[in-house]
Amino acid sequence: MVLYFSATGNTRFLASELAKKLGDECVDLLGRVKKNDLSEIRSDRPFIICTPVYVCEMPRFLSKYLRNVKLTGSRKVYFIADSAGYGGITGYLAKKLFRRKKMEFMGYSEVVMPRNYFISHYPPQSESEIKERLVSACRQLDDIAQTIQKGGKLKARYVFMFEKLITIPFNPVWSKYKMSAKEFFADSKCISCGRCEKVCPLNNISIRDKKPVWGSSCTHCMACIGNCPTGAIEYGTVTREKGKYNFMNYKHLISDNSADTAKRRKNG
Ligand SMILES: Cc1cc2nc3c(=O)[nH]c(=O)nc-3n(C[C@H](O)[C@H](O)[C@H](O)COP(=O)(O)O)c2cc1C
């Protein structure tokens, strides 16, 4: 069973493609995380956890959820994290987490996907760069699926001691001081549909006087900005300058690619 969290669609795509390739079930954890529903999840096939990387590790609300939820049936767990290029100590921490749950850690893979964190200091990505990342992720997904199908272990890259020494104390400080929701706002395009409220994993958004209002617990996941159907949500002036990300706006780049591949195969 593939379990995933995704704020802006990258991880959802990887998880659902993987489930399709393996003929396995795919479960979005968002609803469970929002309700802190820790009731049993049972799978007779190995668990496959897919998550984005937030500040060099998996989102903290997700690790808290996974630590506490009851996973029954198979004791094997695969772990896949997608990032914009640096997965940090995500796999190392996941291995520790699942070992504590007395599960057999079947390895970890890092998949590079387009960056959804537009409010960081990084420049926006070009469409060709996004396409390159998506195409290469699809290839990597084939290898991952094959390994899982054969019951093999995924190979993680080596995590150096200095990465742990930097990330472990740095992350809470960064989250506390840099991940404020103060600069989020909805402009006049807002239609009060409540989508932002629904997609926020931390229940940090409520609709008041027909407009979203952000509370104090924000993880900057970009779900509100990335999923607003009218593009009404902004973060200060940054998102107006750099744009916003949702996988669905770029999905055609790989559909075109698979159509090309299919055509090439047909033509020999
Ligand atoms: C708050 C936040 C922190 C992030 N931190 C990292 C990071 O440390 N390294 C990295 O390579 N990408 C980082 N990213 C990029 C995401 O991991 C990446 O774009 C991911 O594919 C998004 O997945 P999603 O669309 O399923 O939400 C971060 C994104 C967010 C929103």
Coordinates of C-alpha atoms and ligand atoms in Angstrom, one line a residue:
M1 CA 0.0 0.0 0.0
V2 CA 1.3 3.4 -1.0
L3 CA 0.7 6.1 1.6
Y4 CA 1.5 9.7 0.7
F5 CA 1.3 13.4 1.6
S6 CA 1.5 16.0 -1.1
A7 CA 1.0 19.8 -0.9
T8 CA 1.4 20.8 -4.5
G9 CA 1.0 17.5 -6.4
N10 CA 4.6 16.2 -7.0
T11 CA 4.4 13.5 -4.4
R12 CA 0.8 12.6 -5.4
F13 CA 2.0 12.0 -8.9
L14 CA 4.9 9.8 -7.8
A15 CA 2.8 7.9 -5.4
S16 CA -0.1 7.3 -7.8
E17 CA 2.3 6.3 -10.6
L18 CA 4.1 3.9 -8.4
A19 CA 0.8 2.4 -7.1
K20 CA -0.3 2.0 -10.8
K21 CA 3.0 0.2 -11.8
L22 CA 2.7 -2.1 -8.8
G23 CA -1.1 -2.7 -9.0
D24 CA -1.2 -1.5 -5.4
E25 CA -3.6 0.7 -3.4
C26 CA -2.7 4.5 -3.0
V27 CA -3.9 6.4 0.0
D28 CA -3.7 10.2 0.6
L29 CA -2.9 10.8 4.2
L30 CA -4.1 14.4 4.2
G31 CA -7.5 13.7 5.7
R32 CA -6.1 11.5 8.4
V33 CA -3.4 14.0 9.3
K34 CA -5.9 16.8 9.5
K35 CA -8.1 14.8 11.9
N36 CA -5.2 13.2 13.6
D37 CA -6.9 10.0 12.8
L38 CA -4.4 7.4 14.2
S39 CA -6.7 4.4 13.6
E40 CA -5.1 1.3 12.1
I41 CA -4.0 1.1 8.5
R42 CA -3.6 -2.4 7.3
S43 CA -1.7 -3.7 4.3
D44 CA -0.7 -7.2 3.5
R45 CA 1.8 -5.9 1.0
P46 CA 4.8 -3.8 2.0
F47 CA 4.0 -0.2 3.0
I48 CA 5.5 2.4 0.6
I49 CA 5.6 5.9 2.1
C50 CA 6.0 8.9 -0.2
T51 CA 6.7 12.4 1.1
P52 CA 8.1 15.7 0.0
V53 CA 11.3 17.0 1.8
Y54 CA 10.9 20.1 4.0
V55 CA 14.1 21.7 5.2
C56 CA 16.2 18.5 4.8
E57 CA 13.8 16.1 6.4
M58 CA 10.2 14.8 6.0
P59 CA 7.5 17.3 7.1
R60 CA 7.5 17.2 10.9
F61 CA 3.7 16.9 11.1
L62 CA 4.0 13.7 8.9
S63 CA 6.8 12.2 11.0
K64 CA 4.7 12.8 14.1
Y65 CA 1.7 11.1 12.4
L66 CA 3.7 8.1 11.1
R67 CA 5.3 7.7 14.6
N68 CA 1.9 7.3 16.1
V69 CA -0.3 5.6 13.5
K70 CA -0.8 1.9 13.8
L71 CA 0.5 0.1 10.7
T72 CA -0.5 -3.5 10.6
G73 CA -0.2 -6.5 8.3
S74 CA 3.2 -6.3 6.4
R75 CA 6.2 -5.3 8.6
K76 CA 8.1 -4.1 5.5
V77 CA 8.3 -0.4 4.6
Y78 CA 9.8 1.4 1.7
F79 CA 10.4 5.1 1.8
I80 CA 10.5 7.6 -1.1
A81 CA 11.1 11.3 -0.7
D82 CA 11.0 13.9 -3.4
S83 CA 12.9 17.1 -3.1
A84 CA 14.1 20.0 -5.3
G85 CA 17.6 18.5 -5.2
Y86 CA 18.7 18.0 -1.6
G87 CA 17.0 15.4 0.5
G88 CA 19.2 16.0 3.5
I89 CA 18.7 13.5 6.3
T90 CA 15.2 12.5 5.4
G91 CA 16.1 8.9 4.8
Y92 CA 18.3 8.6 7.8
L93 CA 15.4 9.9 10.1
A94 CA 12.8 7.7 8.4
K95 CA 15.0 4.6 8.9
K96 CA 15.2 5.4 12.7
L97 CA 11.5 6.1 12.9
F98 CA 10.4 2.8 11.3
R99 CA 13.0 0.8 13.2
R100 CA 11.5 2.2 16.4
K101 CA 8.1 0.9 15.1
K102 CA 9.7 -2.5 14.7
M103 CA 9.3 -2.5 11.0
E104 CA 11.8 -3.7 8.4
F105 CA 13.2 -0.7 6.6
M106 CA 13.4 -1.7 2.9
G107 CA 15.5 1.3 1.9
Y108 CA 15.0 4.8 0.7
S109 CA 15.0 6.6 -2.6
E110 CA 15.4 10.3 -3.3
V111 CA 13.6 11.6 -6.4
V112 CA 14.3 15.1 -7.7
M113 CA 11.2 17.0 -8.7
P114 CA 10.5 20.6 -9.5
R115 CA 10.8 23.1 -6.6
N116 CA 7.4 24.1 -5.2
Y117 CA 8.9 26.5 -2.6
F118 CA 8.7 29.7 -4.5
I119 CA 9.1 31.9 -1.5
S120 CA 12.7 30.7 -0.9
H121 CA 15.7 32.6 -2.3
Y122 CA 16.0 30.3 -5.3
P123 CA 15.2 31.8 -8.8
P124 CA 12.1 30.4 -10.6
Q125 CA 12.7 27.3 -12.7
S126 CA 12.3 27.4 -16.5
E127 CA 9.7 25.1 -18.1
S128 CA 12.5 23.1 -19.8
E129 CA 14.2 22.6 -16.4
I130 CA 10.8 21.4 -14.9
K131 CA 10.3 19.0 -17.9
E132 CA 13.8 17.6 -17.5
R133 CA 13.2 16.9 -13.8
L134 CA 9.8 15.3 -14.5
V135 CA 11.1 13.1 -17.3
S136 CA 14.1 11.9 -15.2
A137 CA 11.8 11.3 -12.2
C138 CA 9.6 9.1 -14.4
R139 CA 12.6 7.0 -15.4
Q140 CA 13.7 6.7 -11.8
L141 CA 10.2 5.6 -10.8
D142 CA 10.4 2.6 -13.2
D143 CA 13.6 1.4 -11.4
I144 CA 12.0 1.9 -8.0
A145 CA 8.9 0.0 -9.0
Q146 CA 11.1 -2.9 -10.4
T147 CA 13.1 -3.1 -7.2
I148 CA 10.0 -3.2 -5.1
Q149 CA 8.3 -5.7 -7.4
K150 CA 11.3 -8.0 -6.9
G151 CA 11.2 -7.5 -3.1
G152 CA 14.6 -5.9 -3.2
K153 CA 15.9 -3.1 -1.1
L154 CA 16.1 0.5 -2.3
K155 CA 19.6 2.0 -2.1
A156 CA 19.9 5.2 -0.1
R157 CA 22.8 7.6 -0.5
Y158 CA 25.2 7.9 2.4
V159 CA 24.3 10.6 4.9
F160 CA 27.4 12.3 6.4
M161 CA 27.7 13.1 10.1
F162 CA 28.0 16.8 9.4
E163 CA 24.6 16.8 7.6
K164 CA 23.0 15.4 10.8
L165 CA 24.9 17.8 13.0
I166 CA 23.7 20.8 11.0
T167 CA 20.2 19.7 10.2
I168 CA 19.0 18.4 13.6
P169 CA 19.5 21.7 15.6
F170 CA 18.9 24.0 12.6
N171 CA 15.5 22.7 11.5
P172 CA 13.5 23.7 14.6
V173 CA 15.1 27.2 14.6
W174 CA 14.3 27.7 10.9
S175 CA 10.8 26.5 11.3
K176 CA 10.1 28.7 14.3
Y177 CA 11.5 32.0 12.9
K178 CA 11.1 31.6 9.1
M179 CA 7.9 29.7 8.7
S180 CA 5.4 32.4 9.6
A181 CA 2.0 32.7 7.9
K182 CA 1.9 36.5 8.4
E183 CA 2.6 37.4 4.8
F184 CA -0.1 35.2 3.3
F185 CA -3.2 37.0 2.0
A186 CA -6.0 36.4 -0.5
D187 CA -6.7 39.2 -3.0
S188 CA -9.9 40.2 -4.8
K189 CA -9.8 37.0 -7.0
C190 CA -10.8 35.0 -3.9
I191 CA -14.2 33.3 -4.4
S192 CA -14.5 31.9 -0.8
C193 CA -14.5 28.3 -2.1
G194 CA -12.7 27.1 1.1
R195 CA -10.2 25.0 -0.9
C196 CA -7.2 26.5 1.0
E197 CA -8.9 25.5 4.3
K198 CA -9.4 21.9 3.1
V199 CA -5.8 21.4 1.8
C200 CA -4.0 22.9 4.8
P201 CA -2.5 19.9 6.7
L202 CA -2.2 21.8 9.9
N203 CA -5.8 23.2 9.9
N204 CA -4.2 26.6 10.0
I205 CA -6.7 28.4 7.7
S206 CA -10.2 29.3 8.4
I207 CA -12.7 31.3 6.3
R208 CA -13.9 34.5 8.0
D209 CA -16.0 37.1 6.3
K210 CA -15.6 35.1 3.1
K211 CA -11.8 35.3 3.1
P212 CA -9.1 32.9 4.4
V213 CA -7.4 33.9 7.6
W214 CA -4.1 32.2 8.5
G215 CA -3.3 31.2 12.1
S216 CA 0.1 30.8 13.7
S217 CA 1.0 27.2 12.9
C218 CA 2.2 27.1 9.4
T219 CA 4.8 24.9 7.7
H220 CA 5.0 26.8 4.5
C221 CA 3.9 23.7 2.5
M222 CA 2.5 25.9 -0.2
A223 CA -0.7 23.9 -0.4
C224 CA -2.9 27.0 0.0
I225 CA -1.1 29.0 -2.7
G226 CA -0.6 26.1 -5.1
N227 CA -4.2 24.8 -5.0
C228 CA -6.2 28.0 -5.1
P229 CA -8.4 27.7 -8.2
T230 CA -8.3 31.4 -8.9
G231 CA -4.7 32.1 -8.0
A232 CA -5.9 34.6 -5.4
I233 CA -3.4 33.7 -2.6
E234 CA -0.1 35.5 -2.4
Y235 CA 2.8 35.6 -0.1
G236 CA 3.9 39.2 0.3
T237 CA 5.2 40.3 -3.0
V238 CA 7.4 37.2 -3.7
T239 CA 4.8 35.1 -5.4
R240 CA 3.7 37.9 -7.7
E241 CA 7.3 38.1 -8.8
K242 CA 8.2 34.5 -8.9
G243 CA 4.9 32.7 -9.6
K244 CA 3.4 29.7 -8.0
Y245 CA 3.7 25.9 -8.4
N246 CA 1.2 23.1 -8.8
F247 CA 2.2 19.9 -10.6
M248 CA -1.1 19.8 -12.5
N249 CA 0.1 22.9 -14.4
Y250 CA 3.1 21.0 -15.8
K251 CA 1.6 17.5 -16.1
H252 CA 1.3 17.9 -19.9
L253 CA 5.1 18.1 -20.1
I254 CA 5.4 14.4 -19.3
S255 CA 2.2 13.4 -21.2
D256 CA 3.8 14.9 -24.3
N257 CA 7.0 13.0 -23.4
S258 CA 5.2 9.7 -23.0
A259 CA 3.4 10.3 -26.3
D260 CA 6.7 10.9 -27.9
T261 CA 8.2 7.8 -26.4
A262 CA 5.2 5.7 -27.5
K263 CA 5.5 7.2 -31.0
R264 CA 9.3 6.4 -31.1
R265 CA 8.6 2.8 -29.9
K266 CA 5.9 2.4 -32.6
N267 CA 8.2 3.7 -35.3
G268 CA 11.0 1.4 -34.1
Ligands
LIG1 C1 8.6 24.2 3.3 C2 9.4 23.5 2.2 C3 10.7 23.2 2.5 C4 11.5 22.5 1.4 N1 12.7 22.1 1.7 C5 13.4 21.5 0.8 C6 14.8 21.0 1.0 O1 15.3 21.1 2.1 N2 15.4 20.5 0.0 C7 14.9 20.4 -1.3 O2 15.6 19.9 -2.1 N3 13.7 20.7 -1.5 C8 12.9 21.3 -0.6 N4 11.6 21.7 -0.8 C9 11.0 21.4 -2.2 C10 10.0 20.2 -2.1 O3 10.5 19.1 -1.3 C11 9.7 19.6 -3.5 O4 9.4 20.6 -4.4 C12 8.6 18.6 -3.5 O5 8.6 17.9 -4.7 C13 7.2 19.1 -3.3 O6 6.3 18.1 -3.2 P1 4.7 18.2 -3.2 O7 4.4 18.9 -4.6 O8 4.1 16.9 -3.2 O9 4.2 19.0 -2.1 C14 10.9 22.3 0.2 C15 9.5 22.7 0.0 C16 8.8 23.3 1.0 C17 7.4 23.7 0.7

